[in-house]
CSV table of C-alpha atoms and ligand atoms in Angstrom, one decimal:
chain,number,residue,atom,x,y,z
F,718,GLU,CA,106.6,-31.8,-113.7
F,719,ALA,CA,110.3,-31.2,-112.9
F,720,LYS,CA,111.1,-34.3,-114.8
F,721,ARG,CA,109.2,-33.0,-117.9
F,722,ARG,CA,110.7,-29.6,-117.7
F,723,ALA,CA,114.2,-31.0,-117.4
F,724,HIS,CA,113.8,-32.3,-120.9
F,725,GLY,CA,112.7,-28.9,-122.3
F,726,SER,CA,115.3,-27.8,-124.9
F,727,LEU,CA,115.5,-24.2,-123.8
F,728,GLN,CA,115.6,-25.0,-120.1
F,729,VAL,CA,118.8,-24.1,-118.5
F,730,PHE,CA,119.9,-27.0,-116.3
F,731,GLU,CA,120.1,-25.9,-112.7
F,732,PRO,CA,121.5,-27.8,-109.7
F,733,LYS,CA,118.2,-27.0,-107.9
F,734,MET,CA,116.2,-28.8,-110.5
F,735,ALA,CA,118.6,-31.8,-110.5
F,736,ALA,CA,118.0,-32.0,-106.7
F,737,GLU,CA,114.3,-31.9,-107.2
F,738,VAL,CA,114.4,-34.6,-109.8
F,739,ASN,CA,116.5,-36.7,-107.5
F,740,ARG,CA,114.1,-36.2,-104.7
F,741,LEU,CA,111.2,-37.4,-106.8
F,742,LEU,CA,113.0,-40.4,-108.1
F,743,GLN,CA,114.0,-41.3,-104.6
F,744,LEU,CA,110.4,-40.9,-103.4
F,745,GLU,CA,109.2,-43.1,-106.2
F,746,SER,CA,111.7,-45.9,-105.4
F,747,ASP,CA,111.0,-45.6,-101.7
F,748,ILE,CA,107.3,-46.0,-102.4
F,749,ARG,CA,107.9,-49.1,-104.5
F,750,SER,CA,110.0,-50.8,-102.0
F,751,SER,CA,107.8,-49.8,-99.1
F,752,TYR,CA,104.8,-51.3,-100.9
F,753,GLN,CA,106.7,-54.6,-101.3
F,754,GLU,CA,107.7,-54.5,-97.7
F,755,HIS,CA,104.1,-53.7,-96.7
F,756,ARG,CA,105.1,-50.5,-95.0
F,757,PHE,CA,101.9,-48.7,-95.8
F,758,THR,CA,99.4,-49.2,-93.0
F,759,PHE,CA,96.4,-47.3,-91.7
F,760,HIS,CA,95.1,-45.6,-88.6
F,761,LEU,CA,91.4,-45.4,-87.7
F,762,GLN,CA,89.7,-42.2,-86.6
F,763,PRO,CA,86.3,-42.7,-84.9
F,764,LEU,CA,83.2,-41.1,-86.4
F,765,ILE,CA,80.8,-40.1,-83.8
F,766,ASP,CA,77.1,-39.3,-83.7
F,767,LEU,CA,77.2,-36.0,-81.9
F,768,HIS,CA,73.7,-36.1,-80.6
F,769,ALA,CA,73.7,-39.7,-79.4
F,770,ARG,CA,77.4,-39.5,-78.4
F,771,SER,CA,77.9,-42.9,-80.0
F,772,LEU,CA,80.4,-44.5,-82.4
F,773,VAL,CA,79.0,-45.0,-85.9
F,774,GLY,CA,82.2,-45.9,-87.8
F,775,ALA,CA,85.7,-44.9,-88.5
F,776,GLU,CA,87.9,-43.6,-91.3
F,777,ALA,CA,91.0,-45.5,-92.4
F,778,LEU,CA,93.8,-43.1,-93.0
F,779,ILE,CA,97.0,-44.2,-94.7
F,780,ARG,CA,100.3,-44.1,-92.8
F,781,TRP,CA,103.8,-44.7,-94.2
F,782,ASN,CA,106.1,-46.5,-91.9
F,783,HIS,CA,109.3,-45.3,-93.7
F,784,PRO,CA,112.5,-47.3,-93.0
F,785,MET,CA,114.5,-44.2,-92.3
F,786,ARG,CA,112.0,-41.5,-91.4
F,787,GLY,CA,109.5,-43.3,-89.2
F,788,VAL,CA,105.8,-42.6,-89.7
F,789,VAL,CA,105.3,-40.1,-92.5
F,790,SER,CA,102.1,-38.0,-92.8
F,791,PRO,CA,100.0,-38.5,-95.9
F,792,TYR,CA,100.4,-34.8,-96.6
F,793,GLU,CA,104.0,-35.5,-97.5
F,794,PHE,CA,103.4,-38.2,-100.0
F,795,ILE,CA,99.7,-38.6,-100.9
F,796,GLY,CA,99.8,-36.0,-103.8
F,797,PHE,CA,102.8,-37.7,-105.4
F,798,LEU,CA,101.3,-41.2,-104.8
F,799,GLU,CA,98.0,-40.2,-106.3
F,800,ASN,CA,99.7,-39.0,-109.4
F,801,SER,CA,101.7,-42.2,-109.8
F,802,GLU,CA,100.6,-45.7,-110.9
F,803,MET,CA,101.6,-47.0,-107.5
F,804,ILE,CA,98.3,-45.6,-105.9
F,805,ASN,CA,96.5,-48.6,-107.4
F,806,PRO,CA,98.5,-51.4,-105.7
F,807,VAL,CA,99.0,-49.4,-102.5
F,808,GLY,CA,95.3,-48.5,-102.4
F,809,MET,CA,94.3,-52.1,-102.9
F,810,GLN,CA,96.7,-53.4,-100.3
F,811,LEU,CA,95.2,-50.9,-97.8
F,812,LEU,CA,91.6,-52.0,-98.7
F,813,ASP,CA,92.7,-55.6,-98.2
F,814,ASP,CA,94.2,-54.8,-94.8
F,815,VAL,CA,91.0,-52.9,-93.7
F,816,CYS,CA,88.9,-55.9,-94.8
F,817,GLN,CA,91.2,-58.3,-92.9
F,818,PHE,CA,90.7,-56.1,-89.8
F,819,ILE,CA,87.0,-56.2,-90.2
F,820,ARG,CA,87.0,-60.0,-90.8
F,821,SER,CA,89.0,-60.8,-87.7
F,822,HIS,CA,86.8,-58.5,-85.5
F,823,LYS,CA,83.6,-60.0,-87.0
F,824,GLU,CA,84.9,-63.5,-86.1
F,825,GLN,CA,85.4,-62.4,-82.5
F,826,GLY,CA,82.0,-60.9,-82.4
F,827,ARG,CA,83.5,-57.4,-82.1
F,828,PHE,CA,82.3,-55.7,-85.3
F,829,PRO,CA,78.8,-54.1,-84.9
F,830,PRO,CA,76.7,-55.0,-87.9
F,831,GLU,CA,75.7,-51.4,-88.5
F,832,MET,CA,79.3,-50.1,-88.5
F,833,ARG,CA,81.3,-49.1,-91.6
F,834,ILE,CA,84.9,-48.4,-92.1
F,835,ALA,CA,85.5,-45.6,-94.6
F,836,VAL,CA,88.4,-45.8,-97.1
F,837,ASN,CA,89.7,-42.9,-99.2
F,838,ILE,CA,89.6,-43.7,-102.9
F,839,SER,CA,91.5,-41.4,-105.3
F,840,GLU,CA,90.8,-40.6,-108.9
F,841,ARG,CA,93.3,-42.9,-110.5
F,842,GLN,CA,91.9,-45.9,-108.5
F,843,ILE,CA,88.4,-45.3,-109.8
F,844,TYR,CA,89.5,-45.1,-113.4
F,845,ASP,CA,91.4,-48.4,-113.1
F,846,ALA,CA,89.5,-50.5,-115.7
F,847,ASP,CA,88.9,-53.3,-113.1
F,848,PHE,CA,88.3,-51.2,-110.0
F,849,VAL,CA,84.9,-52.6,-109.3
F,850,GLY,CA,86.1,-56.2,-109.9
F,851,LYS,CA,89.1,-55.7,-107.6
F,852,CYS,CA,87.0,-54.3,-104.8
F,853,LEU,CA,84.5,-57.1,-105.0
F,854,SER,CA,87.2,-59.8,-105.0
F,855,VAL,CA,88.6,-58.3,-101.8
F,856,LEU,CA,85.2,-58.5,-100.2
F,857,GLN,CA,84.8,-62.1,-101.4
F,858,LYS,CA,88.3,-63.0,-100.1
F,859,TYR,CA,87.2,-62.0,-96.6
F,860,LYS,CA,83.6,-63.1,-97.0
F,861,LEU,CA,82.3,-59.6,-96.2
F,862,PRO,CA,79.2,-57.7,-97.3
F,863,GLY,CA,79.8,-54.3,-98.9
F,864,SER,CA,77.8,-52.9,-96.1
F,865,CYS,CA,80.8,-52.8,-93.8
F,866,LEU,CA,82.6,-50.3,-96.1
F,867,GLU,CA,82.2,-46.8,-97.2
F,868,PHE,CA,84.3,-45.1,-100.0
F,869,GLU,CA,85.3,-41.5,-99.7
F,870,ILE,CA,85.8,-39.6,-102.9
F,871,THR,CA,86.4,-36.0,-103.8
F,872,GLU,CA,84.7,-34.1,-106.7
F,873,GLY,CA,88.0,-34.2,-108.6
F,874,ALA,CA,87.4,-37.9,-109.0
F,875,ALA,CA,84.6,-37.2,-111.4
F,876,LEU,CA,86.4,-34.6,-113.5
F,877,HIS,CA,87.4,-36.8,-116.4
F,878,ASN,CA,84.5,-39.1,-117.1
F,879,LEU,CA,81.5,-38.5,-114.9
F,880,ASP,CA,79.4,-41.3,-116.5
F,881,GLU,CA,82.1,-43.9,-115.8
F,882,VAL,CA,82.4,-42.9,-112.2
F,883,VAL,CA,78.7,-42.8,-111.6
F,884,ASP,CA,78.4,-46.3,-113.3
F,885,LYS,CA,81.1,-47.7,-111.0
F,886,MET,CA,79.6,-46.1,-107.9
F,887,ARG,CA,76.2,-47.7,-108.7
F,888,LYS,CA,77.7,-51.1,-109.1
F,889,LEU,CA,79.5,-50.9,-105.8
F,890,GLN,CA,76.4,-49.4,-104.1
F,891,ASN,CA,74.4,-52.5,-105.4
F,892,GLU,CA,76.9,-54.5,-103.3
F,893,GLY,CA,76.2,-52.4,-100.2
F,894,ILE,CA,79.1,-50.0,-100.3
F,895,THR,CA,78.1,-46.4,-99.6
F,896,PHE,CA,79.9,-43.2,-100.8
F,897,ALA,CA,80.8,-40.0,-99.0
F,898,LEU,CA,81.8,-36.8,-100.8
F,899,ASP,CA,85.0,-35.8,-99.0
F,900,ASP,CA,86.4,-32.3,-98.4
F,901,PHE,CA,83.0,-30.9,-99.4
F,902,GLY,CA,83.0,-27.2,-100.4
F,903,THR,CA,86.7,-26.9,-101.2
F,904,GLY,CA,86.4,-27.7,-104.9
F,905,TYR,CA,85.4,-25.5,-107.8
F,906,SER,CA,81.9,-26.9,-108.3
F,907,SER,CA,80.9,-28.8,-105.2
F,908,LEU,CA,77.2,-28.2,-105.7
F,909,SER,CA,77.2,-29.4,-109.2
F,910,TYR,CA,79.0,-32.6,-108.2
F,911,LEU,CA,76.7,-33.1,-105.3
F,912,LYS,CA,73.8,-33.1,-107.8
F,913,ARG,CA,75.5,-35.5,-110.2
F,914,LEU,CA,77.2,-38.0,-108.0
F,915,PRO,CA,75.1,-40.6,-106.2
F,916,VAL,CA,76.7,-40.1,-102.7
F,917,ASN,CA,75.1,-41.0,-99.4
F,918,LYS,CA,77.0,-38.6,-97.2
F,919,VAL,CA,78.9,-35.3,-97.4
F,920,LYS,CA,81.9,-34.5,-95.3
F,921,ILE,CA,82.1,-30.7,-94.6
F,922,ASP,CA,85.7,-29.8,-94.9
F,923,LYS,CA,87.6,-28.7,-91.8
F,924,SER,CA,88.4,-25.3,-93.3
F,925,PHE,CA,84.7,-24.4,-93.0
F,926,ILE,CA,84.4,-25.9,-89.5
F,927,ASP,CA,87.5,-24.1,-88.1
F,928,ASP,CA,85.8,-20.7,-87.5
F,929,ILE,CA,82.1,-21.5,-87.2
F,930,THR,CA,82.0,-20.1,-83.7
F,931,ILE,CA,83.8,-16.8,-84.6
F,932,ASP,CA,83.0,-16.0,-88.2
F,933,PRO,CA,79.4,-15.5,-89.1
F,934,GLN,CA,80.1,-16.1,-92.8
F,935,ASP,CA,81.5,-19.5,-92.1
F,936,ALA,CA,78.6,-20.3,-89.8
F,937,ALA,CA,76.2,-19.2,-92.5
F,938,MET,CA,77.9,-21.4,-95.1
F,939,VAL,CA,77.9,-24.5,-92.8
F,940,ALA,CA,74.3,-23.9,-92.0
F,941,SER,CA,73.5,-23.7,-95.7
F,942,ILE,CA,75.5,-26.9,-96.5
F,943,ILE,CA,73.6,-28.7,-93.8
F,944,ALA,CA,70.3,-27.5,-95.1
F,945,ILE,CA,71.1,-28.7,-98.6
F,946,ALA,CA,72.4,-32.0,-97.4
F,947,ARG,CA,69.3,-32.6,-95.2
F,948,ASN,CA,67.0,-31.8,-98.1
F,949,MET,CA,68.8,-34.3,-100.2
F,950,ASN,CA,68.6,-36.9,-97.4
F,951,LEU,CA,72.3,-37.2,-97.1
F,952,LEU,CA,74.2,-37.9,-93.9
F,953,ILE,CA,76.4,-35.1,-92.8
F,954,VAL,CA,79.8,-35.2,-91.2
F,955,ALA,CA,81.7,-32.2,-89.8
F,956,GLU,CA,85.4,-32.8,-90.3
F,957,GLY,CA,88.2,-31.5,-88.0
F,958,VAL,CA,86.1,-30.7,-84.9
F,959,GLU,CA,88.7,-29.6,-82.3
F,960,THR,CA,86.9,-27.6,-79.7
F,961,ASP,CA,83.9,-27.8,-77.3
F,962,ALA,CA,82.6,-24.6,-78.8
F,963,GLN,CA,82.5,-26.1,-82.3
F,964,ALA,CA,80.7,-29.2,-81.0
F,965,GLN,CA,78.3,-27.0,-79.1
F,966,TRP,CA,77.5,-25.0,-82.2
F,967,LEU,CA,77.0,-28.1,-84.3
F,968,SER,CA,74.7,-29.6,-81.6
F,969,GLN,CA,72.0,-27.2,-82.6
F,970,TYR,CA,71.4,-29.9,-85.2
F,971,ASP,CA,70.3,-33.3,-84.1
F,972,ASP,CA,71.7,-35.3,-87.0
F,973,ILE,CA,75.4,-34.3,-87.3
F,974,LEU,CA,78.3,-36.8,-87.3
F,975,ILE,CA,81.6,-35.5,-86.2
F,976,GLN,CA,85.2,-36.5,-86.7
F,977,GLY,CA,88.0,-34.6,-85.1
F,978,TYR,CA,90.7,-34.3,-82.5
F,979,LEU,CA,88.1,-33.2,-79.9
F,980,PHE,CA,86.8,-36.7,-79.8
F,981,ASP,CA,89.9,-38.6,-80.9
F,982,LYS,CA,92.9,-38.7,-83.2
F,983,PRO,CA,93.4,-41.4,-85.8
F,984,LEU,CA,94.5,-44.4,-83.8
F,985,GLN,CA,96.5,-47.5,-84.4
F,986,PRO,CA,93.9,-50.2,-85.3
F,987,GLU,CA,94.7,-52.2,-82.1
F,988,VAL,CA,94.1,-49.1,-80.0
F,989,PHE,CA,90.9,-48.3,-81.9
F,990,SER,CA,89.5,-51.7,-81.2
F,991,GLN,CA,90.7,-51.7,-77.6
F,992,ASN,CA,89.0,-48.4,-76.9
F,993,TYR,CA,85.9,-48.4,-79.2
F,994,LEU,CA,84.9,-51.9,-80.2
F,995,PRO,CA,82.9,-54.2,-78.0
F,996,LYS,CA,85.1,-56.4,-75.8
F,997,PRO,CA,85.5,-60.0,-76.9
F,998,PRO,CA,82.8,-62.2,-75.1
F,999,ALA,CA,84.2,-63.7,-71.9
F,1000,TYR,CA,84.0,-67.5,-71.7
P,2258,C2E,P1,90.8,-36.6,-95.4
P,2258,C2E,O1,90.3,-37.8,-96.1
P,2258,C2E,O2,90.0,-35.4,-95.5
P,2258,C2E,O3,91.1,-37.0,-93.9
P,2258,C2E,C1,91.0,-36.1,-92.8
P,2258,C2E,C2,92.3,-35.6,-92.4
P,2258,C2E,O4,92.1,-34.7,-91.3
P,2258,C2E,C3,93.2,-36.7,-91.8
P,2258,C2E,O5,94.5,-36.3,-92.0
P,2258,C2E,C4,92.9,-36.6,-90.3
P,2258,C2E,O6,94.0,-37.1,-89.5
P,2258,C2E,C5,92.8,-35.1,-90.2
P,2258,C2E,N1,92.1,-34.7,-89.0
P,2258,C2E,C6,91.0,-35.3,-88.5
P,2258,C2E,N2,90.5,-34.6,-87.4
P,2258,C2E,C7,91.3,-33.5,-87.3
P,2258,C2E,C8,91.3,-32.4,-86.4
P,2258,C2E,O7,90.5,-32.2,-85.5
P,2258,C2E,N3,92.3,-31.4,-86.6
P,2258,C2E,C9,93.2,-31.6,-87.6
P,2258,C2E,N4,94.1,-30.6,-87.7
P,2258,C2E,N5,93.2,-32.6,-88.5
P,2258,C2E,C10,92.3,-33.5,-88.3
P,2258,C2E,P2,95.6,-37.4,-92.6
P,2258,C2E,O8,95.4,-38.7,-91.9
P,2258,C2E,O9,96.9,-36.7,-92.5
P,2258,C2E,O10,95.2,-37.5,-94.1
P,2258,C2E,C11,95.3,-36.4,-94.9
P,2258,C2E,C12,94.6,-36.7,-96.3
P,2258,C2E,O11,95.4,-37.7,-97.0
P,2258,C2E,C13,93.2,-37.2,-96.2
P,2258,C2E,O12,92.3,-36.2,-96.0
P,2258,C2E,C14,93.1,-37.9,-97.5
P,2258,C2E,O13,92.7,-36.9,-98.5
P,2258,C2E,C15,94.4,-38.4,-97.8
P,2258,C2E,N6,94.5,-39.8,-97.5
P,2258,C2E,C16,94.6,-40.4,-96.2
P,2258,C2E,N7,94.5,-41.7,-96.3
P,2258,C2E,C17,94.4,-42.0,-97.7
P,2258,C2E,C18,94.2,-43.2,-98.4
P,2258,C2E,O14,94.2,-44.4,-97.9
P,2258,C2E,N8,94.1,-43.1,-99.8
P,2258,C2E,C19,94.0,-41.9,-100.4
P,2258,C2E,N9,93.9,-41.8,-101.7
P,2258,C2E,N10,94.2,-40.7,-99.7
P,2258,C2E,C20,94.3,-40.8,-98.4
P,2259,MG,MG1,88.6,-38.8,-96.1
P,2260,MG,MG1,88.3,-34.5,-95.8
P,2261,MG,MG1,91.3,-35.0,-98.4
């Protein structure tokens, strides 16, 4: 945006704008070299069945191990990355890494067959002409069934061409990959996308969960979302559960999955497997 404006004929050139252009160019070149140096990695945050108190899966969350700045939060770069072509190679590298993690744990007998790792997929990735083919070849490379993966999308992903997105989702679902609608409730037309996208799960956004125990309106909205999702036979995740009181409130339902700091933070993959996956069989 700053780049485009900088070319506007009536735009007065300001030092502040130049600084912003420089920042974005720097970010872009940092992303390119970090991709080549494999500095994008992922953490895993456990997904828990609140009622059974058991692990059902995990979400892979991208991390940037920046050469100068250390580990950078996605909030600082994901918007930029998602608007750049680089989201495609970076996203595929991450999917490859996740599948490699699953493969090596399967080989050690440490990956429960019913478990899935969720990967966030952004709009640009889905519209890549060969998105489905690329996903399937990663599965093939590691000899994995689609049933070890879930893809998280947001309603924004379907904005441009709903039919194309639905078609790709169905092809991937035929291979066993399931879909979750992420950040549910924060978009402009969440219900309409819930109706049109063949998702298996909704993730209720943290902003609705934050005040469920103190704000009756938020509680009413979450209760309604849960009712709709149940009627549609969808799995339900409450995102960003931080307090016992929130978990207590949610436990009035017997079918809620939770993800949040109350249970655990996103962890380095080795820590996740150490703490949550079955131990390697002793010989
Ligand atoms: P998201 O997919 O909705 O992921 C949930 C975010 O909430 C994660 O932030 C997670 O660390 C954070 N979170 C989980 N539990 C709690 C909690 O109890 N309290 C608080 N305050 N936060 C909690 P993170 O890892 O910083 O990721 C932020 C966003 O960046 C993600 O939101 C997702 O939209 C995006 N993102 C992350 N990884 C990827 C990726 O591989 N690809 C794409 N396209 N986007 C990604
Ligand atoms: Mg997500
Ligand atoms: Mg979310
Ligand atoms: Mg998000």
